[in-house]
Each structure stands twice: as C-alpha cells, then as structure tokens.
Coordinates of C-alpha atoms and ligand atoms in Angstrom, one line a residue:
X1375 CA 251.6 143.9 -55.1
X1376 CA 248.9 141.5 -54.9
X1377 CA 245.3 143.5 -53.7
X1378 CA 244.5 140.6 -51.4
X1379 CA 247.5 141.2 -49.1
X1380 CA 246.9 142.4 -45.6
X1381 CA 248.9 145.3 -44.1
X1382 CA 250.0 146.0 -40.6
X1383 CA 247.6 148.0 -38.7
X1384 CA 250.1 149.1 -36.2
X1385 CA 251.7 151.4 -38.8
X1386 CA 248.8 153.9 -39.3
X1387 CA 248.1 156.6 -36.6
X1388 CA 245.2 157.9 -35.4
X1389 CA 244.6 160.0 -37.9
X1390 CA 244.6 157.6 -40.5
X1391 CA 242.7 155.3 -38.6
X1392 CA 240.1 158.0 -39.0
X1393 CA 240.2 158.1 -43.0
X1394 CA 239.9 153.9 -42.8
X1395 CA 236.9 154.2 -40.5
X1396 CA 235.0 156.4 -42.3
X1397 CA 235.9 155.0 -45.8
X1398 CA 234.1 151.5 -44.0
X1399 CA 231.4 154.2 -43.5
X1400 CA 231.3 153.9 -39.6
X1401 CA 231.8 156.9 -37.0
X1402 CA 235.3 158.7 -37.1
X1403 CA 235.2 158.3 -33.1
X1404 CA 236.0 154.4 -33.4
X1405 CA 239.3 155.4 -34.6
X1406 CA 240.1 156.2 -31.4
X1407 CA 238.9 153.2 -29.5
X1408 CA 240.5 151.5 -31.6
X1409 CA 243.9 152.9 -31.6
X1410 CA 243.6 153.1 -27.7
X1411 CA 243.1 149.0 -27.9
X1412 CA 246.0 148.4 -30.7
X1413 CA 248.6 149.9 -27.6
X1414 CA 247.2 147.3 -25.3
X1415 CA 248.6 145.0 -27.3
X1416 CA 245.1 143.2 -28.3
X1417 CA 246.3 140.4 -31.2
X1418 CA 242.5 139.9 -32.4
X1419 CA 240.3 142.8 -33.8
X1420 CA 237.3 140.8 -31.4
X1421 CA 239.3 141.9 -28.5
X1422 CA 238.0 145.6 -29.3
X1423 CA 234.8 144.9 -27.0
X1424 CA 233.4 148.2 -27.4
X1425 CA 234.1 148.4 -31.5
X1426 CA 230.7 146.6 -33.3
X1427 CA 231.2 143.5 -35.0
X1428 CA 230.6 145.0 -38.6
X1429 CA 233.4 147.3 -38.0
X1430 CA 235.6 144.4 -36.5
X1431 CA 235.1 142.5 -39.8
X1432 CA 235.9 144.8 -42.4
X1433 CA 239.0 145.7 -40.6
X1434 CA 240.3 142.0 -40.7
X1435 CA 240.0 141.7 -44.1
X1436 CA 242.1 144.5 -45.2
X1437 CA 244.5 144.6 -42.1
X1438 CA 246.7 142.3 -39.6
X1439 CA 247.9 143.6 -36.0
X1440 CA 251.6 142.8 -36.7
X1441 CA 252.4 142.2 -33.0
X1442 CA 255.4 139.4 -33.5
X1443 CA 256.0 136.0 -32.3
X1444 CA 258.3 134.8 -29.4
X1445 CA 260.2 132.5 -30.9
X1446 CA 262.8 132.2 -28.4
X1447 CA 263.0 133.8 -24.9
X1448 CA 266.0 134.1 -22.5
X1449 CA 265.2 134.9 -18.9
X1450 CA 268.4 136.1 -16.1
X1451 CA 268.0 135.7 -12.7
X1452 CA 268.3 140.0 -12.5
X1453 CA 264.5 140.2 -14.7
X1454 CA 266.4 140.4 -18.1
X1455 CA 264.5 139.1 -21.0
X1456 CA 265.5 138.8 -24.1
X1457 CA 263.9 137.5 -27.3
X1458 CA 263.8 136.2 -30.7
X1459 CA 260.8 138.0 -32.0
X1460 CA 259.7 136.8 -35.7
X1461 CA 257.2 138.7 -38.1
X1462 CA 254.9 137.4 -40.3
X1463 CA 256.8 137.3 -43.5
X1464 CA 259.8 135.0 -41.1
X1465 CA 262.1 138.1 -40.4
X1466 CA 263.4 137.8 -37.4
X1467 CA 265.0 140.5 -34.5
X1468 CA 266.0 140.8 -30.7
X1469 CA 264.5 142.8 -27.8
X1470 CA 265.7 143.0 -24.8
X1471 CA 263.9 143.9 -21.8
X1472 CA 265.6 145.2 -18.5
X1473 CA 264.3 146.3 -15.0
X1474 CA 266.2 149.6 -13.6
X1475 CA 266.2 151.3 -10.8
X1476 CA 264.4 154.3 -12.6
X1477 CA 261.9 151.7 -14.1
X1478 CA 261.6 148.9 -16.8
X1479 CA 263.2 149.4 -20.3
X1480 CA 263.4 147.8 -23.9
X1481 CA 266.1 147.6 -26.4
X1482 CA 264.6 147.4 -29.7
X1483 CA 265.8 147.0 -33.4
X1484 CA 265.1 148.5 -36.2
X1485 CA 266.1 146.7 -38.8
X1486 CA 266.9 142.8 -39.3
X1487 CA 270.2 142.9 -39.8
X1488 CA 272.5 145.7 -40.6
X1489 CA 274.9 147.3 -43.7
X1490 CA 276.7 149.2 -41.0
X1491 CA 279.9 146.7 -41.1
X1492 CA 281.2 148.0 -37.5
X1493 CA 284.0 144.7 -37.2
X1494 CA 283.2 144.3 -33.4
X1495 CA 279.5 143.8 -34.0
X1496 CA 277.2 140.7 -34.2
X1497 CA 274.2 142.2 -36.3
X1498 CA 276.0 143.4 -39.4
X1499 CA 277.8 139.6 -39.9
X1500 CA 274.9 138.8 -42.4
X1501 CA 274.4 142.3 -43.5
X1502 CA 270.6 143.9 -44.2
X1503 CA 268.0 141.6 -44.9
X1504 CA 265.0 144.7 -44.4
X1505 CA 264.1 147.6 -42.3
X1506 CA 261.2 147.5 -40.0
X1507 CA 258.3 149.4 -40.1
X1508 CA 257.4 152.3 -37.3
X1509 CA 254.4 149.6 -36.6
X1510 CA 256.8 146.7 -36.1
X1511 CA 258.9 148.4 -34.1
X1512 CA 255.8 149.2 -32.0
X1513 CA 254.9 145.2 -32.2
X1514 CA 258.1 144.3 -30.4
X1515 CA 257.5 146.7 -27.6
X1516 CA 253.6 145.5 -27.6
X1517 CA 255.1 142.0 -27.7
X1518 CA 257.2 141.9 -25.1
X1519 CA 255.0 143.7 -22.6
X1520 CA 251.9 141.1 -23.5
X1521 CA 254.8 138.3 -22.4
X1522 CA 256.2 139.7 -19.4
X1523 CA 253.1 141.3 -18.4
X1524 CA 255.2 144.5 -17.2
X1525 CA 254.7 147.9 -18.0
X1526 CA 257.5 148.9 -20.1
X1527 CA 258.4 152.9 -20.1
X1528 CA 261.3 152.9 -21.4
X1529 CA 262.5 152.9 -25.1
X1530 CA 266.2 152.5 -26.7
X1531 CA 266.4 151.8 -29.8
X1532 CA 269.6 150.6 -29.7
X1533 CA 268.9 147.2 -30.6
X1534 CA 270.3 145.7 -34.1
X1535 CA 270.2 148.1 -37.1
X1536 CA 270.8 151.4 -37.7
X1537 CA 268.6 153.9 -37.0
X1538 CA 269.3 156.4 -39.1
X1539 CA 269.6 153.9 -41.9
X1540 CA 265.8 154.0 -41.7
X1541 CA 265.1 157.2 -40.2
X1542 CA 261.2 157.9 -41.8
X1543 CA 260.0 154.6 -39.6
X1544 CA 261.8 155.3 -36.9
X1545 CA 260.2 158.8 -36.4
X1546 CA 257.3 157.0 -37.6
X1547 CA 257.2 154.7 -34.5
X1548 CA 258.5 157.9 -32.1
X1549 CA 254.9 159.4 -33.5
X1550 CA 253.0 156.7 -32.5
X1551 CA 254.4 155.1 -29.4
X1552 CA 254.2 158.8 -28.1
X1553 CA 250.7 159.8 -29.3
X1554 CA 249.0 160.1 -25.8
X1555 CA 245.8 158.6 -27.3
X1556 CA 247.9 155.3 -27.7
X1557 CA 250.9 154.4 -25.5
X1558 CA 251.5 157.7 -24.7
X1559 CA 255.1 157.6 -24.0
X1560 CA 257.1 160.4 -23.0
X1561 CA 259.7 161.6 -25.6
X1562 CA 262.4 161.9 -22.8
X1563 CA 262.1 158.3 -22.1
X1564 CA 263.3 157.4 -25.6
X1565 CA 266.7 157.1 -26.6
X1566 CA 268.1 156.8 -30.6
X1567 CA 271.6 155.3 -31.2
X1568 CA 273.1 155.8 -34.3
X1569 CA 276.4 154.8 -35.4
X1570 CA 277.1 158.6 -36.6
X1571 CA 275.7 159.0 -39.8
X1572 CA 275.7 163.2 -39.8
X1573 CA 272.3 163.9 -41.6
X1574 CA 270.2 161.6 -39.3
X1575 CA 271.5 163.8 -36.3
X1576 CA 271.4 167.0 -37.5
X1577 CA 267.3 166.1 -38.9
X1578 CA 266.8 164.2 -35.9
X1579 CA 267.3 167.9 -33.5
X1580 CA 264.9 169.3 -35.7
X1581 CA 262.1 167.0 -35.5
X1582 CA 263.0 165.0 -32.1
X1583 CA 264.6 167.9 -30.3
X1584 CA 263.6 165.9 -26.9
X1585 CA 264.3 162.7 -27.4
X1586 CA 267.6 161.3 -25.8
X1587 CA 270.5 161.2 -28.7
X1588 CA 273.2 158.2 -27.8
X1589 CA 276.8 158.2 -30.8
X1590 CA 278.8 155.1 -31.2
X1591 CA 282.1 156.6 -31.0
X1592 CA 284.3 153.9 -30.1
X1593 CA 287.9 155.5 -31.2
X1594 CA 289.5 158.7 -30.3
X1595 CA 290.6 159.7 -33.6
X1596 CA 289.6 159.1 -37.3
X1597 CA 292.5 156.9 -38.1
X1598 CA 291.0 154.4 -35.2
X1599 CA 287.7 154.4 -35.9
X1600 CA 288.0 153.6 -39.5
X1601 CA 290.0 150.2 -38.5
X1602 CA 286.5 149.2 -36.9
X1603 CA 283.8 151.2 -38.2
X1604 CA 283.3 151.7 -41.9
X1605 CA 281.1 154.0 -41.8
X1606 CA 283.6 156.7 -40.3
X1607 CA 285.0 156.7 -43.7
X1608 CA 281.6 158.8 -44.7
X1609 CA 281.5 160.8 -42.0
X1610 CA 284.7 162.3 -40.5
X1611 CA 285.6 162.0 -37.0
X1612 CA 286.1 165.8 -37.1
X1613 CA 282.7 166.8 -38.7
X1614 CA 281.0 164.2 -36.6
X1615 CA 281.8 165.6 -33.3
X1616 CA 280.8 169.1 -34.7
X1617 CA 277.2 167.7 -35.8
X1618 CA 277.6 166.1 -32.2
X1619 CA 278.2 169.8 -30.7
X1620 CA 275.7 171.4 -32.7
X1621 CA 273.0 168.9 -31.5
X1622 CA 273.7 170.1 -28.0
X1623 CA 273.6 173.6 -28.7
X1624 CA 270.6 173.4 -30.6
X1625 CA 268.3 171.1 -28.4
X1626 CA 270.4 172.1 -24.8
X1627 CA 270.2 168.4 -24.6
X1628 CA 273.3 166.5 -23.1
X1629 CA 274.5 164.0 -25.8
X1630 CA 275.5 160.3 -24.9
X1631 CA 278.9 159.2 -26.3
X1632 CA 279.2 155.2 -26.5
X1633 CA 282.7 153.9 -26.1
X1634 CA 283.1 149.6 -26.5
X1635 CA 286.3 149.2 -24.7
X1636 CA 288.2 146.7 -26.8
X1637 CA 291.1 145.2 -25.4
X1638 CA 294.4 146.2 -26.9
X1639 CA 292.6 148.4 -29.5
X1640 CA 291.0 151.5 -28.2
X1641 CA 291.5 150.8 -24.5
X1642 CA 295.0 152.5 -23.7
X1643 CA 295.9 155.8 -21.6
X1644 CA 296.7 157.7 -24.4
X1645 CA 293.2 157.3 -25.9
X1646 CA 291.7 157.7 -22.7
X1647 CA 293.4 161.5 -22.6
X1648 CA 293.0 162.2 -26.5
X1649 CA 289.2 161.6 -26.2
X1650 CA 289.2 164.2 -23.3
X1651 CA 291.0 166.7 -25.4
X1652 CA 288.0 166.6 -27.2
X1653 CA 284.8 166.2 -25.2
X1654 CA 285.8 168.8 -22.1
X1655 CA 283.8 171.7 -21.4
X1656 CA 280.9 170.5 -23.2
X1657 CA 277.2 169.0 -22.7
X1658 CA 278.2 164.9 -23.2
X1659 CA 278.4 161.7 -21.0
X1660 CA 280.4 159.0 -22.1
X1661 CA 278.9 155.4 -21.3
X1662 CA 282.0 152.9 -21.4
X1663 CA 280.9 149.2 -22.4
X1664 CA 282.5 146.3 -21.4
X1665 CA 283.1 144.9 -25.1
X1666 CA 280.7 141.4 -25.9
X1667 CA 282.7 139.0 -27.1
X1668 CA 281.3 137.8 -30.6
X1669 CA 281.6 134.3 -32.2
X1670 CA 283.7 134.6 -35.3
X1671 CA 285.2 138.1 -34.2
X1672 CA 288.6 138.6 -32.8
X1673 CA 288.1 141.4 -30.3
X1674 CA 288.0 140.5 -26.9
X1675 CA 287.0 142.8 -24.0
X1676 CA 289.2 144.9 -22.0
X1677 CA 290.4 144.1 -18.9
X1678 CA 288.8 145.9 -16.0
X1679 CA 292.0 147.2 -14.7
X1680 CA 292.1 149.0 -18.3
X1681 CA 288.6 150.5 -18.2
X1682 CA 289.1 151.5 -14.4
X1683 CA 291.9 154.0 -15.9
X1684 CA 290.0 154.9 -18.8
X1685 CA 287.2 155.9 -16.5
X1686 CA 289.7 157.8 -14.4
X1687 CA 291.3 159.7 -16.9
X1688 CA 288.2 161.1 -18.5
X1689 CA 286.9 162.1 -14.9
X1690 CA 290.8 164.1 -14.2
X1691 CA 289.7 166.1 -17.2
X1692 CA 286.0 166.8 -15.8
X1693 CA 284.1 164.5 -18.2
X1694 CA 281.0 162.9 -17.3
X1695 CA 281.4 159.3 -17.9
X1696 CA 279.7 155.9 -16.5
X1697 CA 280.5 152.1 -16.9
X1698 CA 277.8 150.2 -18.6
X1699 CA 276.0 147.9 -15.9
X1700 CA 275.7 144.5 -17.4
X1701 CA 272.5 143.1 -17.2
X1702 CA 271.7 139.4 -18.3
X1703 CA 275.3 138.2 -18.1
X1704 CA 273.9 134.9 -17.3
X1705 CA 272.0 134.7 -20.7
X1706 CA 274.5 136.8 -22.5
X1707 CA 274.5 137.0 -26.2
X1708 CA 275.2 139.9 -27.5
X1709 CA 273.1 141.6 -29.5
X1710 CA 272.3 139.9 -32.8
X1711 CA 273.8 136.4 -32.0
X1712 CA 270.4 135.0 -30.9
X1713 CA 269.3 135.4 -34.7
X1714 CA 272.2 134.2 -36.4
X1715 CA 271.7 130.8 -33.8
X1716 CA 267.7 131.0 -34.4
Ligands
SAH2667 N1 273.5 151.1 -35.0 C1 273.3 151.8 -33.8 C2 272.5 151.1 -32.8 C3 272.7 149.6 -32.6 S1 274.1 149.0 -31.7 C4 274.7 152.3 -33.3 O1 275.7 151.9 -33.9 O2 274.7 153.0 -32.3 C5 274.0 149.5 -30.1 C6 275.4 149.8 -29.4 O3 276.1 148.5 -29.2 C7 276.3 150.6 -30.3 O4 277.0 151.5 -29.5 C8 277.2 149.5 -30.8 O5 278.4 150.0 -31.3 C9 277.4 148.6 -29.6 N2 277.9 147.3 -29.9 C10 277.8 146.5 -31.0 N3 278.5 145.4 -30.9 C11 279.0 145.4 -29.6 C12 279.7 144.4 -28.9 N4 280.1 143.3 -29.4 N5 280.0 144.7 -27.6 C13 279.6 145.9 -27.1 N6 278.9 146.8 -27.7 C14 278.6 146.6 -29.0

C-alpha cells in the first residue's frame, strides 16, 4: 500500500477517533466534536466550525470523509428516491430512499455487486466486484439525507449484496450508525437481509440480538429453492429454518420471511400450503413481493390473482403474512439495474 493514500474517516468510531486525535497531540474531547459533525454529513473537515484549524489540517492529510457521489438520481411522484451512488475509487451502488407511514427509510447495499447467484436477481448478473466498508455504508445513508435534506430513521440493508458475505462491516456500520454520540440510531429501526447463509444468523443473535432479521426464502422446499438460489445448496432448507427458529427463540424477536412470487415457479396453491406446514405456530411474518422483472432474466411476476391465494392460504393456517407495497413503480428498476445501465 502506498503511505500517501488517504483512508475513509467514516470507518473509525469514536474511540478511535480518540487515539488519532491525540497521536496529532490535540485534546481527546475533539474526537467527539468531531464524530458528532461526520453524522451531519459535513463533506469538508472546515465545516467542523468548532474543531481549530491545526486539527482540521492534519486530519486532511491522512483522511477523506468518503461520503459518495450522486451520480444518477430517480425521483417518483410517491417521495421515492433512488440513486446511483459512486465512491472514490469509481465503485458504484444503489440506495433507495422511501417515505412511510411510520417514517422515512433507506435501502442500502453492502457490497457492489454480489457472488450470491440467486437467477431472479439483478445485482449478482456481474458478480462481486468489492465489499463496502461499515464507513461507506454510513456514506450512502449520509449521502442521501444531505440530497433530500430528510431525516432518514430508518435502515434496511437489503440493498444489493449480501450481508452476511461481509458480516465484520456490516456490524461495523450497525456500531457506528447507532453510537448515540453520532447518528444515534435505534437498533430496532434496522433491518439485515440475508439470503440464508446459517453462520451470519446464528452470530448475528448473538451480537445484534435487536436488530430486525429479514430471510430470502423464496421456495417451499429444498428441491425449489436450489433451481433459483445457489446458495441453498450450502445451506439446507431444513437446517436453515432451524437456525431461523433458533434466532427467534433466542432473541424473542419475530423473524421476517421474504417470498418473490415468481409466476409459474413458486407461486402455486400447493406451495402456498407446504410453506404453512412449516412456518405455523411460530414467531415469523412472511412479506410476499411482487417479483421485478429483470432484463436478461426469464422470470416474470405472478399474477395478482396468484398472490391473492397465496396470501389467503397462509392466513387459513394462521400465518402472519403482508404484500409488499410497491413504492417507486414509476421509476422502477429493480435493484441493481441502475448500475449495470450507469
Ligand atoms: N442478499 C440479501 C439482501 C439483498 S436482496 C438477501 O438475499 O436477502 C433484497 C431482497 O430482494 C431479497 O429478498 C432478494 O431475494 C429480493 N430480490 C432480488 N431480486 C428480486 C427481484 N427481481 N424481484 C423481487 N425481489 C428480488
């Protein structure tokens, strides 16, 4: 590595903040002013008013705040916003940004690109190209508050990538976007996704036991979801729901199931009743999704009629289960084509 390069401020917490400060032989309180200014999304160390000027220099030459560029920006009519957000080094990634009832929210990614290989999905078409850092996952939320001037307090990271594919930043940037000397936000308002990759779930409900847990299941058996998600050849349809069972017993926390209705594939009355054999009598919500069509992918969505009975079904067997509202239809993309165009 060569010395000269900078590195992302938005990575280090307060507490390393602290050692940088007083290595540059100033006071360890300016770690905390200046933490406190890094979640207000300042781009320029001069924007830290109350930080002196000698500090402000030293810290410039060693660091960068990697808060990303909007390269291109979709607004809907409903308040959706979603973005092409690029990084110094030219990797790009999406965010969305929705308005709810309950509040306003951000779908993030977590890595550019994906190795996942789910068939029905846009992000893993061109594979991984990296894994973002806790601090640039932080920059896309910074970002896209600074451009829409909104408060933002809620997180999914649900975005493109896989989570648990790059589960120390991830928890990294749960740490920091949480630490109440920063942006402070609540763990409940955060939600991780992951495609079911077993040991990310069962370390996640040791270290995260209150943030919100979402599972792409997408098929009510093995043999189903191995047609469309490799990854189910690693981890067993069986031994997935039992990590996804244990999570709920050990972290009393209701576990989201997420269920792309694919027309023709996964969308039929017998599915609907084989995934109620297995989710009734226990602490889950299924979300159905109305499936995004994808250029250069043959799945096509299922009719509503078809998603209507799926619905049904799981409610005649007492599971909890909602239909995805679709926000931004007028922009739509989904996930991960915006970067493949940009
Ligand atoms: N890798 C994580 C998070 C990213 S994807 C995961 O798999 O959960 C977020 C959600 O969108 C996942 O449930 C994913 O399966 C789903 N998804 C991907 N492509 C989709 C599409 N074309 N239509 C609807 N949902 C899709």
């Amino acid at each position: 590595m060569p010395t000269n390069t900078k590195e992302n401020i938005l990575n280090i917490s307060q507490a390393g903040l602290e050692d940088i400060v007083t290595g540059l032989g100033d006071k360890k309180f300016r770690a905390k002013q200046i933490f406190g200014w890094l979640a207000k999304g300042v781009t320029d160390f001069d924007m830290m008013t109350n930080v002196p000027a000698t500090l402000r220099d030293k810290l410039s030459e060693g660091w960068y705040i990697g808060i990303p560029y909007a390269e291109l920006e979709q607004r809907s009519k409903d308040g959706t916003v979603k973005c092409l957000f690029r990084f110094t080094d030219g990797t790009a990634v999406e965010s969305v940004f929705m308005k709810y009832d309950y509040g306003n929210s951000i779908c993030i990614s977590s890595q550019a690109g994906c190795r996942m290989g789910c068939k029905f999905c846009a992000s893993t078409m061109d594979g991984l190209e990296r894994s973002l850092t806790g601090g640039e996952m932080l920059g896309e939320v910074l970002a896209m508050r600074n451009l829409t001037g909104e408060d933002i307090n809620h997180v999914v990271i649900m975005g493109m990538g896989e989570p648990f594919d790059n589960y120390d930043e991830v928890a990294r940037f749960i740490r920091l976007i949480h630490d109440p000397s920063g942006y402070g936000l609540s763990l409940r308002n955060i939600t991780v996704s992951t495609c079911g990759i077993i040991d990310g779930i069962d370390r996640f409900a040791e270290d995260f036991p209150q943030v919100n847990l979402a599972i792409s299941l997408h098929a009510p058996n093995q043999k189903m979801r191995e047609q469309t998600m490799p990854v189910a050849r690693k981890y067993e349809y069986g031994d997935l729901l039992k990590a996804a069972r244990e999570y709920t017993e050990k972290t009393g926390r209701r576990i989201t199931f997420e269920y792309a209705v694919i027309d023709g594939v996964n969308d039929s009355k017998e599915c609907a009743e084989e995934l109620s054999g297995h989710l009734k009598g226990w602490l889950t919500h299924v979300n159905l999704i109305p499936l995004n069509e994808v250029d250069g992918r043959e799945y096509k969505k299922a009719r509503g009629t078809n998603v209507k009975r799926f619905k049904d079904i799981l409610e005649s067997h007492g599971v909890a289960v909602t239909i995805r509202r679709t926000l931004g239809s007028d922009i739509d993309a989904a996930c991960g084509q915006l970067r493949r165009r940009g």
